[in-house]
């Protein structure tokens, strides 16, 4: 059996790195493969995206949209996913369900900035949910099923998003 200290890569699969600037006998001495003078012969050069004076591609493309740096990244969960977890026995419908319970059950990977409940799928269970935000159809469906929905999103944030 091979030991860890006897492991080595396959023959010919790796090459030694070229050591530049180590004398004329090495074949990469003196200018170390950078040619003679000029911007690219100097250290600290970054000319990625430069197209020789032509307008670079990233400047030729039109600008679209707006990326809000303060936008919240919400973890979204649909009814069909909740029902699937309840049917599999991973979620207990009789206990309150919040972000931590959804992560523990494997419904969500992480809570991110909060959990948003969406109304896709059919809700048959009577659930007690606590989420950061919920769609209008999700609120209606939870109330129709006889459950309770607590939304923790601040009132100011709701008024701001509605405007």
PDB file of C-alpha atoms in Angstrom:
ATOM      1  CA  UNK A   1       0.000   0.000   0.000  1.00  0.00           C
ATOM      2  CA  UNK A   2       1.267   3.473  -0.895  1.00  0.00           C
ATOM      3  CA  UNK A   3       2.105   5.817   1.952  1.00  0.00           C
ATOM      4  CA  UNK A   4       1.364   9.547   1.922  1.00  0.00           C
ATOM      5  CA  UNK A   5       5.076  10.390   1.904  1.00  0.00           C
ATOM      6  CA  UNK A   6       5.592   8.238  -1.184  1.00  0.00           C
ATOM      7  CA  UNK A   7       2.972  10.014  -3.318  1.00  0.00           C
ATOM      8  CA  UNK A   8       4.240  11.929  -6.337  1.00  0.00           C
ATOM      9  CA  UNK A   9       2.613  13.290  -9.506  1.00  0.00           C
ATOM     10  CA  UNK A  10       2.615  11.171 -12.686  1.00  0.00           C
ATOM     11  CA  UNK A  11       5.697  11.257 -14.830  1.00  0.00           C
ATOM     12  CA  UNK A  12       5.608  14.234 -17.206  1.00  0.00           C
ATOM     13  CA  UNK A  13       2.506  15.821 -15.657  1.00  0.00           C
ATOM     14  CA  UNK A  14       4.393  18.675 -13.995  1.00  0.00           C
ATOM     15  CA  UNK A  15       7.125  20.996 -15.195  1.00  0.00           C
ATOM     16  CA  UNK A  16       9.555  23.045 -13.164  1.00  0.00           C
ATOM     17  CA  UNK A  17       8.915  26.782 -13.148  1.00  0.00           C
ATOM     18  CA  UNK A  18      11.177  28.898 -15.384  1.00  0.00           C
ATOM     19  CA  UNK A  19      13.603  30.892 -13.235  1.00  0.00           C
ATOM     20  CA  UNK A  20      14.087  34.160 -15.117  1.00  0.00           C
ATOM     21  CA  UNK A  21      16.879  36.705 -14.741  1.00  0.00           C
ATOM     22  CA  UNK A  22      19.502  34.176 -13.593  1.00  0.00           C
ATOM     23  CA  UNK A  23      22.279  34.737 -16.081  1.00  0.00           C
ATOM     24  CA  UNK A  24      22.886  34.266 -19.822  1.00  0.00           C
ATOM     25  CA  UNK A  25      23.292  30.480 -19.580  1.00  0.00           C
ATOM     26  CA  UNK A  26      19.709  30.019 -18.453  1.00  0.00           C
ATOM     27  CA  UNK A  27      18.266  31.319 -21.735  1.00  0.00           C
ATOM     28  CA  UNK A  28      16.123  33.840 -19.822  1.00  0.00           C
ATOM     29  CA  UNK A  29      18.825  36.094 -18.407  1.00  0.00           C
ATOM     30  CA  UNK A  30      19.232  39.886 -18.581  1.00  0.00           C
ATOM     31  CA  UNK A  31      15.749  41.135 -19.612  1.00  0.00           C
ATOM     32  CA  UNK A  32      14.010  37.945 -18.378  1.00  0.00           C
ATOM     33  CA  UNK A  33      11.800  37.540 -21.463  1.00  0.00           C
ATOM     34  CA  UNK A  34      10.317  41.062 -21.200  1.00  0.00           C
ATOM     35  CA  UNK A  35      12.083  42.513 -24.238  1.00  0.00           C
ATOM     36  CA  UNK A  36      13.836  45.888 -24.099  1.00  0.00           C
ATOM     37  CA  UNK A  37      12.409  49.031 -22.458  1.00  0.00           C
ATOM     38  CA  UNK A  38       8.782  50.151 -22.739  1.00  0.00           C
ATOM     39  CA  UNK A  39       5.827  50.029 -20.379  1.00  0.00           C
ATOM     40  CA  UNK A  40       5.562  46.238 -20.323  1.00  0.00           C
ATOM     41  CA  UNK A  41       9.232  45.870 -19.422  1.00  0.00           C
ATOM     42  CA  UNK A  42       8.671  47.767 -16.154  1.00  0.00           C
ATOM     43  CA  UNK A  43       7.250  46.381 -12.933  1.00  0.00           C
ATOM     44  CA  UNK A  44       3.787  47.295 -11.712  1.00  0.00           C
ATOM     45  CA  UNK A  45       2.129  47.424 -15.147  1.00  0.00           C
ATOM     46  CA  UNK A  46      -1.592  46.722 -15.499  1.00  0.00           C
ATOM     47  CA  UNK A  47      -2.978  47.333 -18.980  1.00  0.00           C
ATOM     48  CA  UNK A  48      -5.764  44.778 -19.044  1.00  0.00           C
ATOM     49  CA  UNK A  49      -8.627  46.043 -21.199  1.00  0.00           C
ATOM     50  CA  UNK A  50      -6.420  48.516 -23.074  1.00  0.00           C
ATOM     51  CA  UNK A  51      -6.998  48.234 -26.819  1.00  0.00           C
ATOM     52  CA  UNK A  52      -4.273  50.442 -28.246  1.00  0.00           C
ATOM     53  CA  UNK A  53      -6.238  53.676 -28.074  1.00  0.00           C
ATOM     54  CA  UNK A  54      -9.415  52.181 -29.529  1.00  0.00           C
ATOM     55  CA  UNK A  55     -12.432  52.605 -27.247  1.00  0.00           C
ATOM     56  CA  UNK A  56     -12.299  49.530 -24.965  1.00  0.00           C
ATOM     57  CA  UNK A  57     -15.097  46.984 -25.118  1.00  0.00           C
ATOM     58  CA  UNK A  58     -16.326  47.672 -21.587  1.00  0.00           C
ATOM     59  CA  UNK A  59     -16.770  51.349 -22.521  1.00  0.00           C
ATOM     60  CA  UNK A  60     -18.443  50.598 -25.877  1.00  0.00           C
ATOM     61  CA  UNK A  61     -21.208  48.556 -24.251  1.00  0.00           C
ATOM     62  CA  UNK A  62     -24.317  50.459 -23.095  1.00  0.00           C
ATOM     63  CA  UNK A  63     -24.966  50.939 -19.381  1.00  0.00           C
ATOM     64  CA  UNK A  64     -28.140  49.290 -18.091  1.00  0.00           C
ATOM     65  CA  UNK A  65     -29.996  49.432 -14.806  1.00  0.00           C
ATOM     66  CA  UNK A  66     -28.942  50.267 -11.292  1.00  0.00           C
ATOM     67  CA  UNK A  67     -27.309  48.057  -8.678  1.00  0.00           C
ATOM     68  CA  UNK A  68     -28.379  49.194  -5.218  1.00  0.00           C
ATOM     69  CA  UNK A  69     -25.455  48.624  -2.828  1.00  0.00           C
ATOM     70  CA  UNK A  70     -27.814  48.708   0.166  1.00  0.00           C
ATOM     71  CA  UNK A  71     -30.349  46.213  -1.213  1.00  0.00           C
ATOM     72  CA  UNK A  72     -31.103  43.298   1.098  1.00  0.00           C
ATOM     73  CA  UNK A  73     -30.341  39.759  -0.043  1.00  0.00           C
ATOM     74  CA  UNK A  74     -33.338  37.753   1.156  1.00  0.00           C
ATOM     75  CA  UNK A  75     -33.588  33.974   1.226  1.00  0.00           C
ATOM     76  CA  UNK A  76     -36.821  33.058  -0.581  1.00  0.00           C
ATOM     77  CA  UNK A  77     -39.011  30.117   0.359  1.00  0.00           C
ATOM     78  CA  UNK A  78     -42.188  28.911  -1.358  1.00  0.00           C
ATOM     79  CA  UNK A  79     -45.149  26.961   0.039  1.00  0.00           C
ATOM     80  CA  UNK A  80     -44.365  23.863  -2.000  1.00  0.00           C
ATOM     81  CA  UNK A  81     -40.937  23.697  -0.335  1.00  0.00           C
ATOM     82  CA  UNK A  82     -42.455  24.021   3.148  1.00  0.00           C
ATOM     83  CA  UNK A  83     -45.040  21.312   2.383  1.00  0.00           C
ATOM     84  CA  UNK A  84     -42.308  19.050   1.020  1.00  0.00           C
ATOM     85  CA  UNK A  85     -40.274  19.414   4.253  1.00  0.00           C
ATOM     86  CA  UNK A  86     -43.367  18.795   6.426  1.00  0.00           C
ATOM     87  CA  UNK A  87     -44.257  15.663   4.415  1.00  0.00           C
ATOM     88  CA  UNK A  88     -40.678  14.392   4.783  1.00  0.00           C
ATOM     89  CA  UNK A  89     -40.850  14.959   8.559  1.00  0.00           C
ATOM     90  CA  UNK A  90     -38.065  17.540   8.560  1.00  0.00           C
ATOM     91  CA  UNK A  91     -40.357  20.391   9.699  1.00  0.00           C
ATOM     92  CA  UNK A  92     -42.905  20.168  12.518  1.00  0.00           C
ATOM     93  CA  UNK A  93     -46.063  22.058  11.499  1.00  0.00           C
ATOM     94  CA  UNK A  94     -47.238  22.320  15.118  1.00  0.00           C
ATOM     95  CA  UNK A  95     -44.166  24.341  16.206  1.00  0.00           C
ATOM     96  CA  UNK A  96     -43.381  27.964  15.227  1.00  0.00           C
ATOM     97  CA  UNK A  97     -41.315  28.192  12.041  1.00  0.00           C
ATOM     98  CA  UNK A  98     -38.661  30.880  11.562  1.00  0.00           C
ATOM     99  CA  UNK A  99     -35.400  31.251   9.627  1.00  0.00           C
ATOM    100  CA  UNK A 100     -33.376  29.149  12.083  1.00  0.00           C
ATOM    101  CA  UNK A 101     -35.922  26.304  11.920  1.00  0.00           C
ATOM    102  CA  UNK A 102     -35.836  26.373   8.090  1.00  0.00           C
ATOM    103  CA  UNK A 103     -32.026  26.150   8.081  1.00  0.00           C
ATOM    104  CA  UNK A 104     -32.086  23.316  10.641  1.00  0.00           C
ATOM    105  CA  UNK A 105     -34.615  21.424   8.505  1.00  0.00           C
ATOM    106  CA  UNK A 106     -32.478  21.881   5.378  1.00  0.00           C
ATOM    107  CA  UNK A 107     -35.113  23.966   3.574  1.00  0.00           C
ATOM    108  CA  UNK A 108     -32.684  26.912   3.345  1.00  0.00           C
ATOM    109  CA  UNK A 109     -28.905  26.887   3.258  1.00  0.00           C
ATOM    110  CA  UNK A 110     -28.590  30.208   5.099  1.00  0.00           C
ATOM    111  CA  UNK A 111     -30.892  33.014   6.233  1.00  0.00           C
ATOM    112  CA  UNK A 112     -28.860  35.822   4.525  1.00  0.00           C
ATOM    113  CA  UNK A 113     -30.483  39.201   5.419  1.00  0.00           C
ATOM    114  CA  UNK A 114     -33.861  37.620   6.165  1.00  0.00           C
ATOM    115  CA  UNK A 115     -36.457  35.184   4.849  1.00  0.00           C
ATOM    116  CA  UNK A 116     -39.152  36.149   2.339  1.00  0.00           C
ATOM    117  CA  UNK A 117     -42.208  33.927   2.006  1.00  0.00           C
ATOM    118  CA  UNK A 118     -43.556  33.529  -1.532  1.00  0.00           C
ATOM    119  CA  UNK A 119     -46.897  32.054  -2.515  1.00  0.00           C
ATOM    120  CA  UNK A 120     -45.934  29.436  -5.105  1.00  0.00           C
ATOM    121  CA  UNK A 121     -47.510  26.057  -4.430  1.00  0.00           C
ATOM    122  CA  UNK A 122     -50.415  24.907  -2.253  1.00  0.00           C
ATOM    123  CA  UNK A 123     -50.468  25.428   1.521  1.00  0.00           C
ATOM    124  CA  UNK A 124     -52.520  22.782   3.339  1.00  0.00           C
ATOM    125  CA  UNK A 125     -50.899  22.873   6.796  1.00  0.00           C
ATOM    126  CA  UNK A 126     -51.818  25.325   9.547  1.00  0.00           C
ATOM    127  CA  UNK A 127     -48.486  27.057  10.182  1.00  0.00           C
ATOM    128  CA  UNK A 128     -47.157  29.657  12.608  1.00  0.00           C
ATOM    129  CA  UNK A 129     -44.541  31.509  10.525  1.00  0.00           C
ATOM    130  CA  UNK A 130     -42.129  34.326  11.397  1.00  0.00           C
ATOM    131  CA  UNK A 131     -40.426  35.865   8.357  1.00  0.00           C
ATOM    132  CA  UNK A 132     -38.831  39.170   7.364  1.00  0.00           C
ATOM    133  CA  UNK A 133     -41.200  39.742   4.439  1.00  0.00           C
ATOM    134  CA  UNK A 134     -44.014  37.988   2.595  1.00  0.00           C
ATOM    135  CA  UNK A 135     -45.817  38.479  -0.695  1.00  0.00           C
ATOM    136  CA  UNK A 136     -49.501  39.448  -0.665  1.00  0.00           C
ATOM    137  CA  UNK A 137     -50.545  36.048  -2.052  1.00  0.00           C
ATOM    138  CA  UNK A 138     -48.496  34.296   0.650  1.00  0.00           C
ATOM    139  CA  UNK A 139     -50.179  36.330   3.418  1.00  0.00           C
ATOM    140  CA  UNK A 140     -53.625  35.469   2.066  1.00  0.00           C
ATOM    141  CA  UNK A 141     -52.836  31.766   1.733  1.00  0.00           C
ATOM    142  CA  UNK A 142     -51.474  31.471   5.306  1.00  0.00           C
ATOM    143  CA  UNK A 143     -54.581  33.173   6.733  1.00  0.00           C
ATOM    144  CA  UNK A 144     -56.859  31.029   4.531  1.00  0.00           C
ATOM    145  CA  UNK A 145     -55.168  27.862   5.859  1.00  0.00           C
ATOM    146  CA  UNK A 146     -55.833  29.063   9.429  1.00  0.00           C
ATOM    147  CA  UNK A 147     -52.208  29.809  10.285  1.00  0.00           C
ATOM    148  CA  UNK A 148     -50.526  32.954  11.579  1.00  0.00           C
ATOM    149  CA  UNK A 149     -47.893  35.026   9.823  1.00  0.00           C
ATOM    150  CA  UNK A 150     -45.594  37.437  11.663  1.00  0.00           C
ATOM    151  CA  UNK A 151     -43.669  39.840   9.411  1.00  0.00           C
ATOM    152  CA  UNK A 152     -40.621  41.387  11.120  1.00  0.00           C
ATOM    153  CA  UNK A 153     -39.835  43.885   8.350  1.00  0.00           C
ATOM    154  CA  UNK A 154     -39.817  47.432   9.831  1.00  0.00           C
ATOM    155  CA  UNK A 155     -42.863  49.545   8.937  1.00  0.00           C
ATOM    156  CA  UNK A 156     -40.600  52.254   7.455  1.00  0.00           C
ATOM    157  CA  UNK A 157     -39.040  49.718   5.097  1.00  0.00           C
ATOM    158  CA  UNK A 158     -42.469  48.490   3.960  1.00  0.00           C
ATOM    159  CA  UNK A 159     -43.674  52.034   3.241  1.00  0.00           C
ATOM    160  CA  UNK A 160     -40.421  52.746   1.349  1.00  0.00           C
ATOM    161  CA  UNK A 161     -40.747  49.633  -0.842  1.00  0.00           C
ATOM    162  CA  UNK A 162     -44.428  50.387  -1.586  1.00  0.00           C
ATOM    163  CA  UNK A 163     -43.656  53.929  -2.765  1.00  0.00           C
TER     164      UNK A 163
END
